[in-house]
PDB file of C-alpha atoms in Angstrom:
ATOM      1  CA  UNK A   1       4.289   3.216   1.104  1.00 93.00           C
ATOM      2  CA  UNK A   2       1.615   4.682   3.906  1.00 95.00           C
ATOM      3  CA  UNK A   3      -1.725   3.852   2.346  1.00 95.00           C
ATOM      4  CA  UNK A   4      -4.009   5.144   5.408  1.00 96.00           C
ATOM      5  CA  UNK A   5      -3.921   6.352   8.919  1.00 98.00           C
ATOM      6  CA  UNK A   6      -6.994   6.206  11.526  1.00 98.00           C
ATOM      7  CA  UNK A   7      -7.554   7.388  14.908  1.00 98.00           C
ATOM      8  CA  UNK A   8     -10.455   6.686  17.137  1.00 98.00           C
ATOM      9  CA  UNK A   9     -11.018   7.674  20.898  1.00 98.00           C
ATOM     10  CA  UNK A  10     -13.715   5.992  23.206  1.00 98.00           C
ATOM     11  CA  UNK A  11     -15.007   7.571  26.726  1.00 98.00           C
ATOM     12  CA  UNK A  12     -14.491   4.464  29.049  1.00 98.00           C
ATOM     13  CA  UNK A  13     -17.309   5.438  30.956  1.00 98.00           C
ATOM     14  CA  UNK A  14     -19.396   4.339  28.010  1.00 98.00           C
ATOM     15  CA  UNK A  15     -17.712   1.163  27.544  1.00 98.00           C
ATOM     16  CA  UNK A  16     -18.666   0.351  30.999  1.00 97.00           C
ATOM     17  CA  UNK A  17     -22.255   1.032  31.249  1.00 97.00           C
ATOM     18  CA  UNK A  18     -22.480  -0.984  27.624  1.00 97.00           C
ATOM     19  CA  UNK A  19     -20.989  -4.078  29.404  1.00 96.00           C
ATOM     20  CA  UNK A  20     -23.213  -3.714  32.317  1.00 96.00           C
ATOM     21  CA  UNK A  21     -26.568  -3.036  30.268  1.00 96.00           C
ATOM     22  CA  UNK A  22     -25.917  -5.447  27.065  1.00 95.00           C
ATOM     23  CA  UNK A  23     -24.522  -9.085  27.912  1.00 90.00           C
ATOM     24  CA  UNK A  24     -23.620 -10.019  24.471  1.00 95.00           C
ATOM     25  CA  UNK A  25     -21.486  -7.156  23.502  1.00 97.00           C
ATOM     26  CA  UNK A  26     -18.278  -8.979  23.584  1.00 97.00           C
ATOM     27  CA  UNK A  27     -19.328 -11.596  21.837  1.00 97.00           C
ATOM     28  CA  UNK A  28     -20.844  -9.269  19.237  1.00 97.00           C
ATOM     29  CA  UNK A  29     -17.707  -7.199  18.581  1.00 98.00           C
ATOM     30  CA  UNK A  30     -14.920  -9.142  19.990  1.00 98.00           C
ATOM     31  CA  UNK A  31     -12.877 -12.594  18.691  1.00 97.00           C
ATOM     32  CA  UNK A  32     -12.558 -15.576  21.462  1.00 96.00           C
ATOM     33  CA  UNK A  33      -9.321 -14.559  21.520  1.00 96.00           C
ATOM     34  CA  UNK A  34     -10.099 -10.856  22.444  1.00 97.00           C
ATOM     35  CA  UNK A  35     -12.465 -12.092  25.017  1.00 96.00           C
ATOM     36  CA  UNK A  36      -9.975 -14.681  26.951  1.00 96.00           C
ATOM     37  CA  UNK A  37      -7.767 -10.967  26.989  1.00 96.00           C
ATOM     38  CA  UNK A  38     -10.360  -9.140  28.474  1.00 96.00           C
ATOM     39  CA  UNK A  39     -10.873 -12.154  30.985  1.00 95.00           C
ATOM     40  CA  UNK A  40      -7.346 -12.436  32.094  1.00 95.00           C
ATOM     41  CA  UNK A  41      -7.384  -8.786  32.903  1.00 93.00           C
ATOM     42  CA  UNK A  42     -10.631  -8.641  35.037  1.00 94.00           C
ATOM     43  CA  UNK A  43     -12.890  -7.614  32.206  1.00 93.00           C
ATOM     44  CA  UNK A  44     -11.690  -3.754  33.014  1.00 96.00           C
ATOM     45  CA  UNK A  45     -13.343  -1.140  30.557  1.00 97.00           C
ATOM     46  CA  UNK A  46     -10.123   0.594  29.590  1.00 97.00           C
ATOM     47  CA  UNK A  47      -8.963  -2.594  28.151  1.00 97.00           C
ATOM     48  CA  UNK A  48     -11.972  -3.107  26.305  1.00 98.00           C
ATOM     49  CA  UNK A  49     -12.615   0.756  25.357  1.00 98.00           C
ATOM     50  CA  UNK A  50      -8.790   0.272  24.012  1.00 98.00           C
ATOM     51  CA  UNK A  51      -9.487  -2.599  21.641  1.00 98.00           C
ATOM     52  CA  UNK A  52     -12.874  -0.902  20.532  1.00 98.00           C
ATOM     53  CA  UNK A  53     -11.053   1.954  19.582  1.00 98.00           C
ATOM     54  CA  UNK A  54      -8.205   0.219  17.621  1.00 98.00           C
ATOM     55  CA  UNK A  55     -10.769  -1.862  15.591  1.00 98.00           C
ATOM     56  CA  UNK A  56     -12.327   1.621  14.563  1.00 98.00           C
ATOM     57  CA  UNK A  57      -8.686   3.175  13.816  1.00 98.00           C
ATOM     58  CA  UNK A  58      -8.165   0.271  11.850  1.00 98.00           C
ATOM     59  CA  UNK A  59     -11.256   0.698   9.838  1.00 97.00           C
ATOM     60  CA  UNK A  60     -10.533   4.147   9.185  1.00 97.00           C
ATOM     61  CA  UNK A  61      -7.009   3.177   8.160  1.00 97.00           C
ATOM     62  CA  UNK A  62      -8.258   0.795   5.622  1.00 96.00           C
ATOM     63  CA  UNK A  63     -10.383   3.582   4.234  1.00 94.00           C
ATOM     64  CA  UNK A  64     -13.893   1.864   4.674  1.00 91.00           C
ATOM     65  CA  UNK A  65     -14.791   2.176   8.070  1.00 92.00           C
ATOM     66  CA  UNK A  66     -16.894  -0.867   8.546  1.00 92.00           C
ATOM     67  CA  UNK A  67     -18.346  -0.590   5.028  1.00 92.00           C
ATOM     68  CA  UNK A  68     -17.848  -4.269   3.775  1.00 92.00           C
ATOM     69  CA  UNK A  69     -17.130  -6.398   6.652  1.00 95.00           C
ATOM     70  CA  UNK A  70     -17.809  -7.197  10.008  1.00 96.00           C
ATOM     71  CA  UNK A  71     -16.276  -5.712  13.426  1.00 97.00           C
ATOM     72  CA  UNK A  72     -15.107  -9.226  14.326  1.00 97.00           C
ATOM     73  CA  UNK A  73     -13.180  -9.207  11.238  1.00 98.00           C
ATOM     74  CA  UNK A  74     -10.805  -7.094  12.776  1.00 98.00           C
ATOM     75  CA  UNK A  75      -8.839  -8.669  15.624  1.00 98.00           C
ATOM     76  CA  UNK A  76      -6.420  -6.824  18.238  1.00 98.00           C
ATOM     77  CA  UNK A  77      -4.083  -9.443  19.374  1.00 97.00           C
ATOM     78  CA  UNK A  78      -0.542  -8.664  21.247  1.00 95.00           C
ATOM     79  CA  UNK A  79       3.007  -9.883  21.000  1.00 95.00           C
ATOM     80  CA  UNK A  80       4.749 -11.684  23.957  1.00 93.00           C
ATOM     81  CA  UNK A  81       5.964  -8.315  25.076  1.00 95.00           C
ATOM     82  CA  UNK A  82       2.389  -6.604  24.990  1.00 93.00           C
ATOM     83  CA  UNK A  83       2.991  -4.498  21.506  1.00 96.00           C
ATOM     84  CA  UNK A  84      -0.627  -4.693  19.700  1.00 97.00           C
ATOM     85  CA  UNK A  85      -0.746  -6.349  16.903  1.00 98.00           C
ATOM     86  CA  UNK A  86      -3.866  -6.619  14.155  1.00 98.00           C
ATOM     87  CA  UNK A  87      -5.027  -9.703  12.385  1.00 98.00           C
ATOM     88  CA  UNK A  88      -7.321  -9.275   9.519  1.00 98.00           C
ATOM     89  CA  UNK A  89      -9.947 -12.020   8.845  1.00 97.00           C
ATOM     90  CA  UNK A  90     -13.107 -12.176   6.106  1.00 96.00           C
ATOM     91  CA  UNK A  91     -13.726  -9.936   4.061  1.00 96.00           C
ATOM     92  CA  UNK A  92     -11.520  -7.060   5.833  1.00 97.00           C
ATOM     93  CA  UNK A  93      -8.186  -8.892   5.017  1.00 96.00           C
ATOM     94  CA  UNK A  94      -9.866  -9.173   1.206  1.00 95.00           C
ATOM     95  CA  UNK A  95     -10.301  -5.638   1.263  1.00 94.00           C
ATOM     96  CA  UNK A  96      -6.463  -4.901   2.685  1.00 94.00           C
ATOM     97  CA  UNK A  97      -5.042  -8.002  -0.080  1.00 94.00           C
ATOM     98  CA  UNK A  98      -6.178  -5.679  -2.827  1.00 91.00           C
ATOM     99  CA  UNK A  99      -2.758  -3.749  -2.309  1.00 90.00           C
ATOM    100  CA  UNK A 100      -0.665  -6.435  -2.356  1.00 91.00           C
ATOM    101  CA  UNK A 101       1.354  -7.391   0.767  1.00 94.00           C
ATOM    102  CA  UNK A 102       0.716  -5.211   3.820  1.00 95.00           C
ATOM    103  CA  UNK A 103       1.008  -4.121   7.200  1.00 97.00           C
ATOM    104  CA  UNK A 104      -0.917  -2.507  10.014  1.00 98.00           C
ATOM    105  CA  UNK A 105       0.526  -0.731  12.854  1.00 98.00           C
ATOM    106  CA  UNK A 106      -1.483  -0.028  16.213  1.00 98.00           C
ATOM    107  CA  UNK A 107      -0.858   1.931  19.045  1.00 98.00           C
ATOM    108  CA  UNK A 108      -3.416   2.140  22.053  1.00 98.00           C
ATOM    109  CA  UNK A 109      -3.164   3.968  25.256  1.00 98.00           C
ATOM    110  CA  UNK A 110      -5.727   5.355  28.007  1.00 96.00           C
ATOM    111  CA  UNK A 111      -5.994   7.361  30.604  1.00 96.00           C
ATOM    112  CA  UNK A 112      -8.846   7.674  33.643  1.00 96.00           C
ATOM    113  CA  UNK A 113     -11.529   8.786  31.109  1.00 98.00           C
ATOM    114  CA  UNK A 114     -10.885   7.826  27.545  1.00 98.00           C
ATOM    115  CA  UNK A 115      -9.263   5.375  25.628  1.00 98.00           C
ATOM    116  CA  UNK A 116      -7.234   6.170  21.870  1.00 98.00           C
ATOM    117  CA  UNK A 117      -6.113   4.034  19.517  1.00 98.00           C
ATOM    118  CA  UNK A 118      -4.025   5.300  15.926  1.00 98.00           C
ATOM    119  CA  UNK A 119      -3.506   2.914  13.199  1.00 98.00           C
ATOM    120  CA  UNK A 120      -1.210   2.846  10.146  1.00 98.00           C
ATOM    121  CA  UNK A 121      -1.401   0.907   7.116  1.00 97.00           C
ATOM    122  CA  UNK A 122       1.209   0.142   4.831  1.00 96.00           C
ATOM    123  CA  UNK A 123       0.964  -1.304   1.690  1.00 94.00           C
ATOM    124  CA  UNK A 124       3.063  -2.329  -1.539  1.00 87.00           C
ATOM    125  CA  UNK A 125       1.334  -0.962  -4.022  1.00 75.00           C
ATOM    126  CA  UNK A 126      -1.364   1.630  -5.045  1.00 69.00           C
ATOM    127  CA  UNK A 127      -2.002   0.741  -8.727  1.00 59.00           C
ATOM    128  CA  UNK A 128      -5.074  -0.509  -8.255  1.00 53.00           C
ATOM    129  CA  UNK A 129      -6.498   1.830  -5.995  1.00 55.00           C
ATOM    130  CA  UNK A 130      -9.575   4.135  -6.411  1.00 56.00           C
ATOM    131  CA  UNK A 131      -8.182   7.048  -4.650  1.00 56.00           C
ATOM    132  CA  UNK A 132      -8.075  10.351  -5.891  1.00 52.00           C
ATOM    133  CA  UNK A 133      -4.198  10.801  -5.809  1.00 52.00           C
ATOM    134  CA  UNK A 134      -2.437  11.877  -8.733  1.00 43.00           C
ATOM    135  CA  UNK A 135      -0.897   9.006 -11.042  1.00 42.00           C
ATOM    136  CA  UNK A 136       2.579  10.516 -10.188  1.00 45.00           C
ATOM    137  CA  UNK A 137       1.831  10.346  -6.301  1.00 45.00           C
ATOM    138  CA  UNK A 138       1.546   6.480  -6.856  1.00 42.00           C
TER     139      UNK A 138
END
């Protein structure tokens, strides 16, 4: 059952600027695994923007934004074929696990000016949720 969806768009120009002006931006927002991916991609700002947008989209799909956990608790990885995947850690994982088994799907794209990401979170159950849906909708 779909629990939440999230979408985010990031201007690549802004990511390029922050990479040039703040040497610790990557370390503050991304895991070692994500930073290795960026290095293999020559730190191209469109890839950083896409992963940043994906983290934002996932936080929205969780229904919390970044409240209650850190941005690094969401890791955007990829399969061998390049499909983006989501790995939740720490408190973000605990938030998702309260709904039982969960799966998060994410799609990332970019053009010349912007990167966009869309996330959908599926869960096993909604019995314990604090959402405002009707009982028969659960």
